[in-house]
Amino acid sequence: MPVFKASNAFRLQKLMAQKVVWEGKISYLSKVVGLDLAFVGREGVGIAALLNYPELKLIKYAVAVDEVPIPYVPGLLAFREAPLMFAAYEALNEDADLIMVDGHGVTHPRGLGIASHIGLVLDKPSIGAAKKPLYGSEEAVEGVNYVVVGGRRAAVIMEGSKGKRIYLSIGHKVGIDEIVRLAPTFFRGHSLPEPTYVADRISKEVRRKVAEGVGR
DNA sequence: GCGACAG
DNA sequence: ATCTTGTCGC
């Protein structure tokens, strides 16, 4: 069997990055899907959580569990985590108006963080929600903190509860101004935006059940 | 070459 | 991401 080759992944990212759309507005927003992954040893637990908007209440969720053979390599996160996220999204069997992914979008060394990777493949508007910076320089404009990449504003830095900084980046087909407009509406008293928070909570909850099933 | 490095 | 108890604070 072929093994994961970082050099090939790099080439693919550069090609895919050219297809990513940094602009766009969400004309109709009702279904938001949060994607996240948890681990139990080598087993990955992918979660696709559907929330309504603007209430941000969990409507339903889908799970995908499988072995994750790709190692974690900074910058190549999508190759490790996206497969199970696609599987979970597929199992959800819903058409999302917007997808929020744990991690960065275009604020990535080659312009293709996991949020952009997933938005591009599913051809859906997507936004990345990360807890730590990865790429780009900070710049404050009119009271808003941005992350600039190649001269273009690529992410907005939000302050979750207890002052925690969260990086909301362009994933695909959502412009920076649209993210600035929507950003505040995604927070509900947690450090993370609600779609990501809910998906993360569920992933850890399901992870525990999977861990028990593994031990026998 | 050295250090940094989403989850 | 995950390994991990109690503990400080809203």
mmCIF file of N, CA and C in Angstrom, chain A residues 66-150:
data_model
loop_
_atom_site.group_PDB
_atom_site.id
_atom_site.type_symbol
_atom_site.label_atom_id
_atom_site.label_comp_id
_atom_site.label_asym_id
_atom_site.label_seq_id
_atom_site.Cartn_x
_atom_site.Cartn_y
_atom_site.Cartn_z
ATOM 1 N N ASP A 66 -13.309 5.517 12.380
ATOM 2 C CA ASP A 66 -12.413 4.656 11.597
ATOM 3 C C ASP A 66 -10.961 4.910 11.999
ATOM 4 N N GLU A 67 -10.122 4.031 11.528
ATOM 5 C CA GLU A 67 -8.689 4.142 11.796
ATOM 6 C C GLU A 67 -8.164 5.357 11.021
ATOM 7 N N VAL A 68 -7.253 6.115 11.621
ATOM 8 C CA VAL A 68 -6.669 7.280 10.948
ATOM 9 C C VAL A 68 -5.198 6.951 10.714
ATOM 10 N N PRO A 69 -4.850 6.568 9.488
ATOM 11 C CA PRO A 69 -3.483 6.167 9.115
ATOM 12 C C PRO A 69 -2.490 7.273 8.796
ATOM 13 N N ILE A 70 -2.996 8.491 8.677
ATOM 14 C CA ILE A 70 -2.113 9.622 8.327
ATOM 15 C C ILE A 70 -1.611 10.313 9.586
ATOM 16 N N PRO A 71 -0.310 10.564 9.690
ATOM 17 C CA PRO A 71 0.239 11.225 10.883
ATOM 18 C C PRO A 71 -0.079 12.712 10.873
ATOM 19 N N TYR A 72 0.034 13.330 12.025
ATOM 20 C CA TYR A 72 -0.205 14.772 12.087
ATOM 21 C C TYR A 72 1.078 15.469 11.671
ATOM 22 N N VAL A 73 0.964 16.297 10.651
ATOM 23 C CA VAL A 73 2.099 17.075 10.174
ATOM 24 C C VAL A 73 1.572 18.509 10.073
ATOM 25 N N PRO A 74 2.206 19.449 10.774
ATOM 26 C CA PRO A 74 1.738 20.837 10.719
ATOM 27 C C PRO A 74 1.612 21.284 9.270
ATOM 28 N N GLY A 75 0.462 21.828 8.916
ATOM 29 C CA GLY A 75 0.252 22.286 7.549
ATOM 30 C C GLY A 75 -0.458 21.259 6.688
ATOM 31 N N LEU A 76 -0.464 20.024 7.173
ATOM 32 C CA LEU A 76 -1.118 18.955 6.407
ATOM 33 C C LEU A 76 -2.240 18.305 7.214
ATOM 34 N N LEU A 77 -2.798 19.061 8.114
ATOM 35 C CA LEU A 77 -3.863 18.555 8.979
ATOM 36 C C LEU A 77 -5.045 17.945 8.225
ATOM 37 N N ALA A 78 -5.422 18.560 7.115
ATOM 38 C CA ALA A 78 -6.570 18.064 6.356
ATOM 39 C C ALA A 78 -6.429 16.623 5.885
ATOM 40 N N PHE A 79 -5.216 16.242 5.543
ATOM 41 C CA PHE A 79 -5.022 14.878 5.050
ATOM 42 C C PHE A 79 -5.280 13.849 6.155
ATOM 43 N N ARG A 80 -5.112 14.273 7.363
ATOM 44 C CA ARG A 80 -5.337 13.387 8.510
ATOM 45 C C ARG A 80 -6.784 13.430 8.990
ATOM 46 N N GLU A 81 -7.339 14.625 9.089
ATOM 47 C CA GLU A 81 -8.682 14.764 9.649
ATOM 48 C C GLU A 81 -9.872 14.917 8.707
ATOM 49 N N ALA A 82 -9.643 15.419 7.501
ATOM 50 C CA ALA A 82 -10.780 15.646 6.598
ATOM 51 C C ALA A 82 -11.556 14.385 6.190
ATOM 52 N N PRO A 83 -10.881 13.259 5.950
ATOM 53 C CA PRO A 83 -11.620 12.057 5.531
ATOM 54 C C PRO A 83 -12.792 11.694 6.438
ATOM 55 N N LEU A 84 -12.582 11.676 7.730
ATOM 56 C CA LEU A 84 -13.670 11.322 8.646
ATOM 57 C C LEU A 84 -14.704 12.440 8.776
ATOM 58 N N MET A 85 -14.288 13.661 8.460
ATOM 59 C CA MET A 85 -15.238 14.776 8.513
ATOM 60 C C MET A 85 -16.154 14.652 7.297
ATOM 61 N N PHE A 86 -15.583 14.265 6.175
ATOM 62 C CA PHE A 86 -16.401 14.073 4.967
ATOM 63 C C PHE A 86 -17.390 12.945 5.228
ATOM 64 N N ALA A 87 -16.913 11.885 5.837
ATOM 65 C CA ALA A 87 -17.767 10.725 6.122
ATOM 66 C C ALA A 87 -18.908 11.111 7.056
ATOM 67 N N ALA A 88 -18.605 11.904 8.062
ATOM 68 C CA ALA A 88 -19.636 12.327 9.020
ATOM 69 C C ALA A 88 -20.640 13.252 8.333
ATOM 70 N N TYR A 89 -20.132 14.135 7.494
ATOM 71 C CA TYR A 89 -21.020 15.069 6.787
ATOM 72 C C TYR A 89 -21.935 14.292 5.846
ATOM 73 N N GLU A 90 -21.375 13.288 5.220
ATOM 74 C CA GLU A 90 -22.138 12.447 4.289
ATOM 75 C C GLU A 90 -23.246 11.723 5.051
ATOM 76 N N ALA A 91 -22.890 11.180 6.212
ATOM 77 C CA ALA A 91 -23.857 10.446 7.034
ATOM 78 C C ALA A 91 -24.966 11.363 7.565
ATOM 79 N N LEU A 92 -24.653 12.621 7.706
ATOM 80 C CA LEU A 92 -25.639 13.588 8.213
ATOM 81 C C LEU A 92 -26.785 13.715 7.210
ATOM 82 N N ASN A 93 -26.428 13.592 5.940
ATOM 83 C CA ASN A 93 -27.420 13.662 4.858
ATOM 84 C C ASN A 93 -28.237 14.957 4.881
ATOM 85 N N GLU A 94 -27.543 16.078 5.017
ATOM 86 C CA GLU A 94 -28.208 17.380 5.027
ATOM 87 C C GLU A 94 -27.393 18.325 4.159
ATOM 88 N N ASP A 95 -28.081 19.328 3.624
ATOM 89 C CA ASP A 95 -27.411 20.301 2.781
ATOM 90 C C ASP A 95 -27.137 21.564 3.599
ATOM 91 N N ALA A 96 -25.909 21.741 4.019
ATOM 92 C CA ALA A 96 -25.567 22.893 4.858
ATOM 93 C C ALA A 96 -25.467 24.192 4.066
ATOM 94 N N ASP A 97 -25.831 25.296 4.732
ATOM 95 C CA ASP A 97 -25.714 26.613 4.095
ATOM 96 C C ASP A 97 -24.319 27.145 4.404
ATOM 97 N N LEU A 98 -23.748 26.640 5.482
ATOM 98 C CA LEU A 98 -22.412 27.053 5.909
ATOM 99 C C LEU A 98 -21.790 25.950 6.771
ATOM 100 N N ILE A 99 -20.495 25.739 6.549
ATOM 101 C CA ILE A 99 -19.788 24.718 7.329
ATOM 102 C C ILE A 99 -18.684 25.386 8.134
ATOM 103 N N MET A 100 -18.618 25.060 9.413
ATOM 104 C CA MET A 100 -17.568 25.621 10.260
ATOM 105 C C MET A 100 -16.662 24.466 10.684
ATOM 106 N N VAL A 101 -15.372 24.628 10.379
ATOM 107 C CA VAL A 101 -14.407 23.573 10.674
ATOM 108 C C VAL A 101 -13.383 23.964 11.742
ATOM 109 N N ASP A 102 -13.022 23.001 12.556
ATOM 110 C CA ASP A 102 -12.030 23.207 13.612
ATOM 111 C C ASP A 102 -10.663 23.330 12.936
ATOM 112 N N GLY A 103 -10.049 24.500 12.986
ATOM 113 C CA GLY A 103 -8.761 24.686 12.318
ATOM 114 C C GLY A 103 -8.799 25.920 11.423
ATOM 115 N N HIS A 104 -7.725 26.149 10.664
ATOM 116 C CA HIS A 104 -7.660 27.321 9.779
ATOM 117 C C HIS A 104 -8.147 27.089 8.356
ATOM 118 N N GLY A 105 -8.444 28.205 7.703
ATOM 119 C CA GLY A 105 -8.853 28.151 6.305
ATOM 120 C C GLY A 105 -7.676 28.636 5.473
ATOM 121 N N VAL A 106 -7.776 29.851 4.925
ATOM 122 C CA VAL A 106 -6.690 30.371 4.090
ATOM 123 C C VAL A 106 -5.511 30.959 4.876
ATOM 124 N N THR A 107 -5.644 31.051 6.182
ATOM 125 C CA THR A 107 -4.529 31.536 7.012
ATOM 126 C C THR A 107 -3.599 30.350 7.227
ATOM 127 N N HIS A 108 -3.032 29.919 6.136
ATOM 128 C CA HIS A 108 -2.228 28.703 6.082
ATOM 129 C C HIS A 108 -1.067 28.960 5.115
ATOM 130 N N PRO A 109 0.100 28.357 5.368
ATOM 131 C CA PRO A 109 1.284 28.605 4.537
ATOM 132 C C PRO A 109 1.077 28.457 3.036
ATOM 133 N N ARG A 110 0.187 27.605 2.616
ATOM 134 C CA ARG A 110 -0.059 27.440 1.178
ATOM 135 C C ARG A 110 -1.499 27.823 0.819
ATOM 136 N N GLY A 111 -2.153 28.535 1.755
ATOM 137 C CA GLY A 111 -3.516 28.979 1.489
ATOM 138 C C GLY A 111 -4.559 27.888 1.437
ATOM 139 N N LEU A 112 -4.275 26.751 2.076
ATOM 140 C CA LEU A 112 -5.258 25.674 2.049
ATOM 141 C C LEU A 112 -5.351 24.909 3.364
ATOM 142 N N GLY A 113 -5.818 25.614 4.398
ATOM 143 C CA GLY A 113 -6.015 24.946 5.680
ATOM 144 C C GLY A 113 -7.191 24.004 5.533
ATOM 145 N N ILE A 114 -7.441 23.207 6.535
ATOM 146 C CA ILE A 114 -8.515 22.205 6.462
ATOM 147 C C ILE A 114 -9.894 22.784 6.168
ATOM 148 N N ALA A 115 -10.177 23.985 6.631
ATOM 149 C CA ALA A 115 -11.498 24.574 6.378
ATOM 150 C C ALA A 115 -11.676 24.893 4.892
ATOM 151 N N SER A 116 -10.601 25.334 4.232
ATOM 152 C CA SER A 116 -10.668 25.636 2.807
ATOM 153 C C SER A 116 -10.722 24.329 2.018
ATOM 154 N N HIS A 117 -9.926 23.382 2.451
ATOM 155 C CA HIS A 117 -9.859 22.062 1.817
ATOM 156 C C HIS A 117 -11.263 21.436 1.775
ATOM 157 N N ILE A 118 -11.938 21.463 2.906
ATOM 158 C CA ILE A 118 -13.274 20.876 2.995
ATOM 159 C C ILE A 118 -14.317 21.683 2.226
ATOM 160 N N GLY A 119 -14.247 23.010 2.326
ATOM 161 C CA GLY A 119 -15.210 23.839 1.604
ATOM 162 C C GLY A 119 -15.079 23.631 0.098
ATOM 163 N N LEU A 120 -13.837 23.536 -0.352
ATOM 164 C CA LEU A 120 -13.568 23.354 -1.781
ATOM 165 C C LEU A 120 -14.081 22.006 -2.276
ATOM 166 N N VAL A 121 -13.754 20.952 -1.563
ATOM 167 C CA VAL A 121 -14.192 19.610 -1.965
ATOM 168 C C VAL A 121 -15.718 19.455 -1.942
ATOM 169 N N LEU A 122 -16.353 20.025 -0.933
ATOM 170 C CA LEU A 122 -17.811 19.905 -0.837
ATOM 171 C C LEU A 122 -18.513 21.022 -1.603
ATOM 172 N N ASP A 123 -17.727 21.958 -2.100
ATOM 173 C CA ASP A 123 -18.263 23.127 -2.795
ATOM 174 C C ASP A 123 -19.318 23.809 -1.938
ATOM 175 N N LYS A 124 -18.920 24.107 -0.692
ATOM 176 C CA LYS A 124 -19.811 24.755 0.263
ATOM 177 C C LYS A 124 -19.110 25.933 0.910
ATOM 178 N N PRO A 125 -19.877 26.960 1.297
ATOM 179 C CA PRO A 125 -19.249 28.079 1.993
ATOM 180 C C PRO A 125 -18.687 27.506 3.296
ATOM 181 N N SER A 126 -17.473 27.875 3.643
ATOM 182 C CA SER A 126 -16.895 27.363 4.881
ATOM 183 C C SER A 126 -16.052 28.408 5.597
ATOM 184 N N ILE A 127 -15.951 28.225 6.917
ATOM 185 C CA ILE A 127 -15.181 29.134 7.764
ATOM 186 C C ILE A 127 -14.346 28.271 8.705
ATOM 187 N N GLY A 128 -13.133 28.716 8.974
ATOM 188 C CA GLY A 128 -12.268 27.975 9.885
ATOM 189 C C GLY A 128 -12.331 28.642 11.256
ATOM 190 N N ALA A 129 -12.320 27.836 12.309
ATOM 191 C CA ALA A 129 -12.330 28.368 13.672
ATOM 192 C C ALA A 129 -11.148 27.729 14.403
ATOM 193 N N ALA A 130 -10.087 28.519 14.628
ATOM 194 C CA ALA A 130 -8.885 27.982 15.277
ATOM 195 C C ALA A 130 -8.576 28.668 16.596
ATOM 196 N N LYS A 131 -7.947 27.913 17.487
ATOM 197 C CA LYS A 131 -7.617 28.434 18.820
ATOM 198 C C LYS A 131 -6.236 29.054 18.882
ATOM 199 N N LYS A 132 -5.412 28.761 17.884
ATOM 200 C CA LYS A 132 -4.055 29.321 17.854
ATOM 201 C C LYS A 132 -3.757 29.850 16.459
ATOM 202 N N PRO A 133 -2.863 30.846 16.361
ATOM 203 C CA PRO A 133 -2.534 31.392 15.038
ATOM 204 C C PRO A 133 -1.652 30.384 14.306
ATOM 205 N N LEU A 134 -1.618 30.458 13.001
ATOM 206 C CA LEU A 134 -0.781 29.545 12.226
ATOM 207 C C LEU A 134 0.041 30.280 11.183
ATOM 208 N N TYR A 135 -0.600 31.183 10.469
ATOM 209 C CA TYR A 135 0.097 31.860 9.382
ATOM 210 C C TYR A 135 -0.517 33.224 9.104
ATOM 211 N N GLY A 136 0.344 34.196 8.765
ATOM 212 C CA GLY A 136 -0.133 35.540 8.454
ATOM 213 C C GLY A 136 0.250 36.530 9.540
ATOM 214 N N SER A 137 0.081 37.816 9.235
ATOM 215 C CA SER A 137 0.430 38.854 10.211
ATOM 216 C C SER A 137 -0.821 39.575 10.698
ATOM 217 N N GLU A 138 -0.753 40.007 11.944
ATOM 218 C CA GLU A 138 -1.898 40.694 12.529
ATOM 219 C C GLU A 138 -1.954 42.156 12.139
ATOM 220 N N GLU A 139 -3.158 42.638 12.021
ATOM 221 C CA GLU A 139 -3.358 44.038 11.655
ATOM 222 C C GLU A 139 -4.711 44.501 12.151
ATOM 223 N N ALA A 140 -4.703 45.602 12.910
ATOM 224 C CA ALA A 140 -5.955 46.134 13.443
ATOM 225 C C ALA A 140 -6.473 47.235 12.534
ATOM 226 N N VAL A 141 -7.733 47.139 12.152
ATOM 227 C CA VAL A 141 -8.344 48.153 11.303
ATOM 228 C C VAL A 141 -9.706 48.519 11.866
ATOM 229 N N GLU A 142 -9.833 49.786 12.225
ATOM 230 C CA GLU A 142 -11.105 50.261 12.770
ATOM 231 C C GLU A 142 -11.613 49.387 13.912
ATOM 232 N N GLY A 143 -10.719 49.070 14.820
ATOM 233 C CA GLY A 143 -11.139 48.291 15.982
ATOM 234 C C GLY A 143 -11.295 46.805 15.775
ATOM 235 N N VAL A 144 -11.061 46.344 14.557
ATOM 236 C CA VAL A 144 -11.182 44.909 14.286
ATOM 237 C C VAL A 144 -9.794 44.334 14.034
ATOM 238 N N ASN A 145 -9.511 43.216 14.667
ATOM 239 C CA ASN A 145 -8.206 42.576 14.473
ATOM 240 C C ASN A 145 -8.283 41.530 13.369
ATOM 241 N N TYR A 146 -7.414 41.721 12.392
ATOM 242 C CA TYR A 146 -7.397 40.789 11.261
ATOM 243 C C TYR A 146 -6.073 40.044 11.180
ATOM 244 N N VAL A 147 -6.061 38.988 10.374
ATOM 245 C CA VAL A 147 -4.831 38.281 10.052
ATOM 246 C C VAL A 147 -4.743 38.514 8.557
ATOM 247 N N VAL A 148 -3.624 39.072 8.129
ATOM 248 C CA VAL A 148 -3.422 39.376 6.713
ATOM 249 C C VAL A 148 -2.464 38.377 6.070
ATOM 250 N N VAL A 149 -2.845 37.890 4.902
ATOM 251 C CA VAL A 149 -2.025 36.925 4.161
ATOM 252 C C VAL A 149 -1.893 37.434 2.734
ATOM 253 N N GLY A 150 -0.660 37.635 2.299
ATOM 254 C CA GLY A 150 -0.430 38.110 0.946
ATOM 255 C C GLY A 150 -1.135 39.424 0.662
#
